[in-house]
PDB file of C-alpha atoms in Angstrom:
ATOM      1  CA  GLY A   1     -16.415  10.414 -12.688  1.00  0.00           C
ATOM      2  CA  LEU A   2     -18.542   7.804 -11.061  1.00  0.00           C
ATOM      3  CA  ILE A   3     -17.299   4.242 -10.831  1.00  0.00           C
ATOM      4  CA  PRO A   4     -19.910   1.624 -11.722  1.00  0.00           C
ATOM      5  CA  LYS A   5     -20.991  -0.189  -8.539  1.00  0.00           C
ATOM      6  CA  LYS A   6     -20.343  -3.653 -10.005  1.00  0.00           C
ATOM      7  CA  VAL A   7     -16.705  -2.698 -10.654  1.00  0.00           C
ATOM      8  CA  ASN A   8     -16.217  -0.921  -7.314  1.00  0.00           C
ATOM      9  CA  VAL A   9     -17.344  -4.028  -5.400  1.00  0.00           C
ATOM     10  CA  ALA A  10     -15.689  -6.556  -7.720  1.00  0.00           C
ATOM     11  CA  PRO A  11     -14.107  -9.469  -5.821  1.00  0.00           C
ATOM     12  CA  ILE A  12     -10.592  -8.563  -7.016  1.00  0.00           C
ATOM     13  CA  VAL A  13     -10.985  -4.977  -5.763  1.00  0.00           C
ATOM     14  CA  LYS A  14     -12.302  -6.103  -2.372  1.00  0.00           C
ATOM     15  CA  LYS A  15      -9.560  -8.728  -2.032  1.00  0.00           C
ATOM     16  CA  VAL A  16      -6.736  -6.326  -2.885  1.00  0.00           C
ATOM     17  CA  GLU A  17      -8.134  -3.620  -0.594  1.00  0.00           C
ATOM     18  CA  ARG A  18      -8.338  -6.110   2.281  1.00  0.00           C
ATOM     19  CA  ILE A  19      -4.763  -7.288   1.721  1.00  0.00           C
ATOM     20  CA  ARG A  20      -3.539  -3.678   1.378  1.00  0.00           C
ATOM     21  CA  ASN A  21      -5.219  -2.662   4.629  1.00  0.00           C
ATOM     22  CA  GLU A  22      -3.818  -5.638   6.558  1.00  0.00           C
ATOM     23  CA  ILE A  23      -0.275  -5.054   5.311  1.00  0.00           C
ATOM     24  CA  LEU A  24      -0.461  -1.297   5.965  1.00  0.00           C
ATOM     25  CA  SER A  25      -1.750  -1.869   9.478  1.00  0.00           C
ATOM     26  CA  THR A  26       0.998  -4.392  10.261  1.00  0.00           C
ATOM     27  CA  ALA A  27       3.713  -2.146   8.809  1.00  0.00           C
ATOM     28  CA  LEU A  28       2.530   0.892  10.793  1.00  0.00           C
ATOM     29  CA  VAL A  29       2.543  -1.074  14.042  1.00  0.00           C
ATOM     30  CA  LYS A  30       6.134  -2.167  13.365  1.00  0.00           C
ATOM     31  CA  LEU A  31       7.207   1.341  12.350  1.00  0.00           C
ATOM     32  CA  LYS A  32       5.752   2.930  15.498  1.00  0.00           C
ATOM     33  CA  ASN A  33       7.956   0.766  17.717  1.00  0.00           C
ATOM     34  CA  PRO A  34      10.417   3.264  19.258  1.00  0.00           C
ATOM     35  CA  ASN A  35      12.997   0.524  19.829  1.00  0.00           C
ATOM     36  CA  ARG A  36      13.442  -0.231  16.106  1.00  0.00           C
ATOM     37  CA  SER A  37      16.522   1.131  14.384  1.00  0.00           C
ATOM     38  CA  ILE A  38      16.225   3.365  11.340  1.00  0.00           C
ATOM     39  CA  ALA A  39      17.837   0.587   9.284  1.00  0.00           C
ATOM     40  CA  ASP A  40      15.087  -1.834  10.372  1.00  0.00           C
ATOM     41  CA  LYS A  41      12.431   0.741   9.565  1.00  0.00           C
ATOM     42  CA  LYS A  42      13.965   1.270   6.105  1.00  0.00           C
ATOM     43  CA  LYS A  43      13.802  -2.473   5.496  1.00  0.00           C
ATOM     44  CA  ILE A  44      10.147  -2.619   6.605  1.00  0.00           C
ATOM     45  CA  ILE A  45       9.291   0.306   4.322  1.00  0.00           C
ATOM     46  CA  GLY A  46      11.153  -1.268   1.400  1.00  0.00           C
ATOM     47  CA  GLU A  47       9.247  -4.530   1.792  1.00  0.00           C
ATOM     48  CA  PHE A  48       5.961  -2.654   2.219  1.00  0.00           C
ATOM     49  CA  ASN A  49       6.503  -0.551  -0.910  1.00  0.00           C
ATOM     50  CA  ASN A  50       7.436  -3.619  -2.974  1.00  0.00           C
ATOM     51  CA  THR A  51       4.292  -5.397  -1.806  1.00  0.00           C
ATOM     52  CA  MET A  52       2.113  -2.397  -2.710  1.00  0.00           C
ATOM     53  CA  ARG A  53       3.639  -2.273  -6.200  1.00  0.00           C
ATOM     54  CA  GLY A  54       3.006  -6.005  -6.577  1.00  0.00           C
ATOM     55  CA  LEU A  55      -0.623  -5.667  -5.546  1.00  0.00           C
ATOM     56  CA  ARG A  56      -1.084  -2.841  -8.011  1.00  0.00           C
ATOM     57  CA  GLY A  57       0.435  -5.044 -10.709  1.00  0.00           C
ATOM     58  CA  GLN A  58      -2.082  -7.782  -9.938  1.00  0.00           C
ATOM     59  CA  LEU A  59      -4.889  -5.383 -10.860  1.00  0.00           C
ATOM     60  CA  LYS A  60      -3.453  -4.518 -14.294  1.00  0.00           C
ATOM     61  CA  GLY A  61      -5.725  -5.714 -17.026  1.00  0.00           C
ATOM     62  CA  THR A  62      -8.657  -6.303 -14.651  1.00  0.00           C
ATOM     63  CA  GLU A  63     -11.789  -4.251 -14.202  1.00  0.00           C
ATOM     64  CA  GLY A  64     -10.309  -3.014 -10.935  1.00  0.00           C
ATOM     65  CA  GLN A  65      -7.227  -1.422 -12.523  1.00  0.00           C
ATOM     66  CA  GLY A  66      -6.742   2.080 -11.148  1.00  0.00           C
ATOM     67  CA  LEU A  67      -9.502   1.779  -8.542  1.00  0.00           C
ATOM     68  CA  VAL A  68      -7.407   0.910  -5.489  1.00  0.00           C
ATOM     69  CA  ASN A  69      -5.060   3.522  -4.046  1.00  0.00           C
ATOM     70  CA  PHE A  70      -1.660   2.319  -2.920  1.00  0.00           C
ATOM     71  CA  GLU A  71       0.231   4.577  -0.533  1.00  0.00           C
ATOM     72  CA  LEU A  72       4.005   4.247  -0.605  1.00  0.00           C
ATOM     73  CA  LEU A  73       6.110   5.263   2.386  1.00  0.00           C
ATOM     74  CA  LYS A  74       9.451   7.020   2.710  1.00  0.00           C
ATOM     75  CA  ILE A  75      11.799   7.447   5.655  1.00  0.00           C
ATOM     76  CA  ASP A  76      14.490  10.090   5.999  1.00  0.00           C
ATOM     77  CA  ASP A  77      17.825   9.755   7.774  1.00  0.00           C
ATOM     78  CA  ALA A  78      16.287  11.163  10.961  1.00  0.00           C
ATOM     79  CA  GLY A  79      13.644   8.436  10.991  1.00  0.00           C
ATOM     80  CA  SER A  80      10.658  10.567   9.955  1.00  0.00           C
ATOM     81  CA  ILE A  81       8.164   8.563   7.907  1.00  0.00           C
ATOM     82  CA  THR A  82       6.077  10.253   5.230  1.00  0.00           C
ATOM     83  CA  LYS A  83       3.698   9.272   2.469  1.00  0.00           C
ATOM     84  CA  LEU A  84       5.643   9.154  -0.792  1.00  0.00           C
ATOM     85  CA  LYS A  85       2.882   8.969  -3.371  1.00  0.00           C
ATOM     86  CA  ASP A  86      -0.424   7.430  -4.224  1.00  0.00           C
ATOM     87  CA  VAL A  87       0.063   5.018  -7.115  1.00  0.00           C
ATOM     88  CA  GLY A  88      -3.519   3.863  -7.645  1.00  0.00           C
ATOM     89  CA  PHE A  89      -4.315   5.892 -10.718  1.00  0.00           C
ATOM     90  CA  SER A  90      -0.943   5.916 -12.476  1.00  0.00           C
ATOM     91  CA  ASN A  91      -0.831   3.229 -15.140  1.00  0.00           C
TER      92      ASN A  91
END
């Protein structure tokens, strides 16, 4: 369905999207560093995922609930990083 424009550009949605994008960008830069250990990368991913869940929680009960997609990351024992799930529309 279509999202009403006033909701899609609501200040809370724009703010959370901006924060999400900044944190994702910073995390990806850190994760691409070939000198980081897998343990460090796991810690970065853990902090990133917790932050994404917190941002999603801030939208609960607002007009922006479910409108912002939050990508979670996963790392395997070999150090391969993958997208875990998109938690934007799960309530």
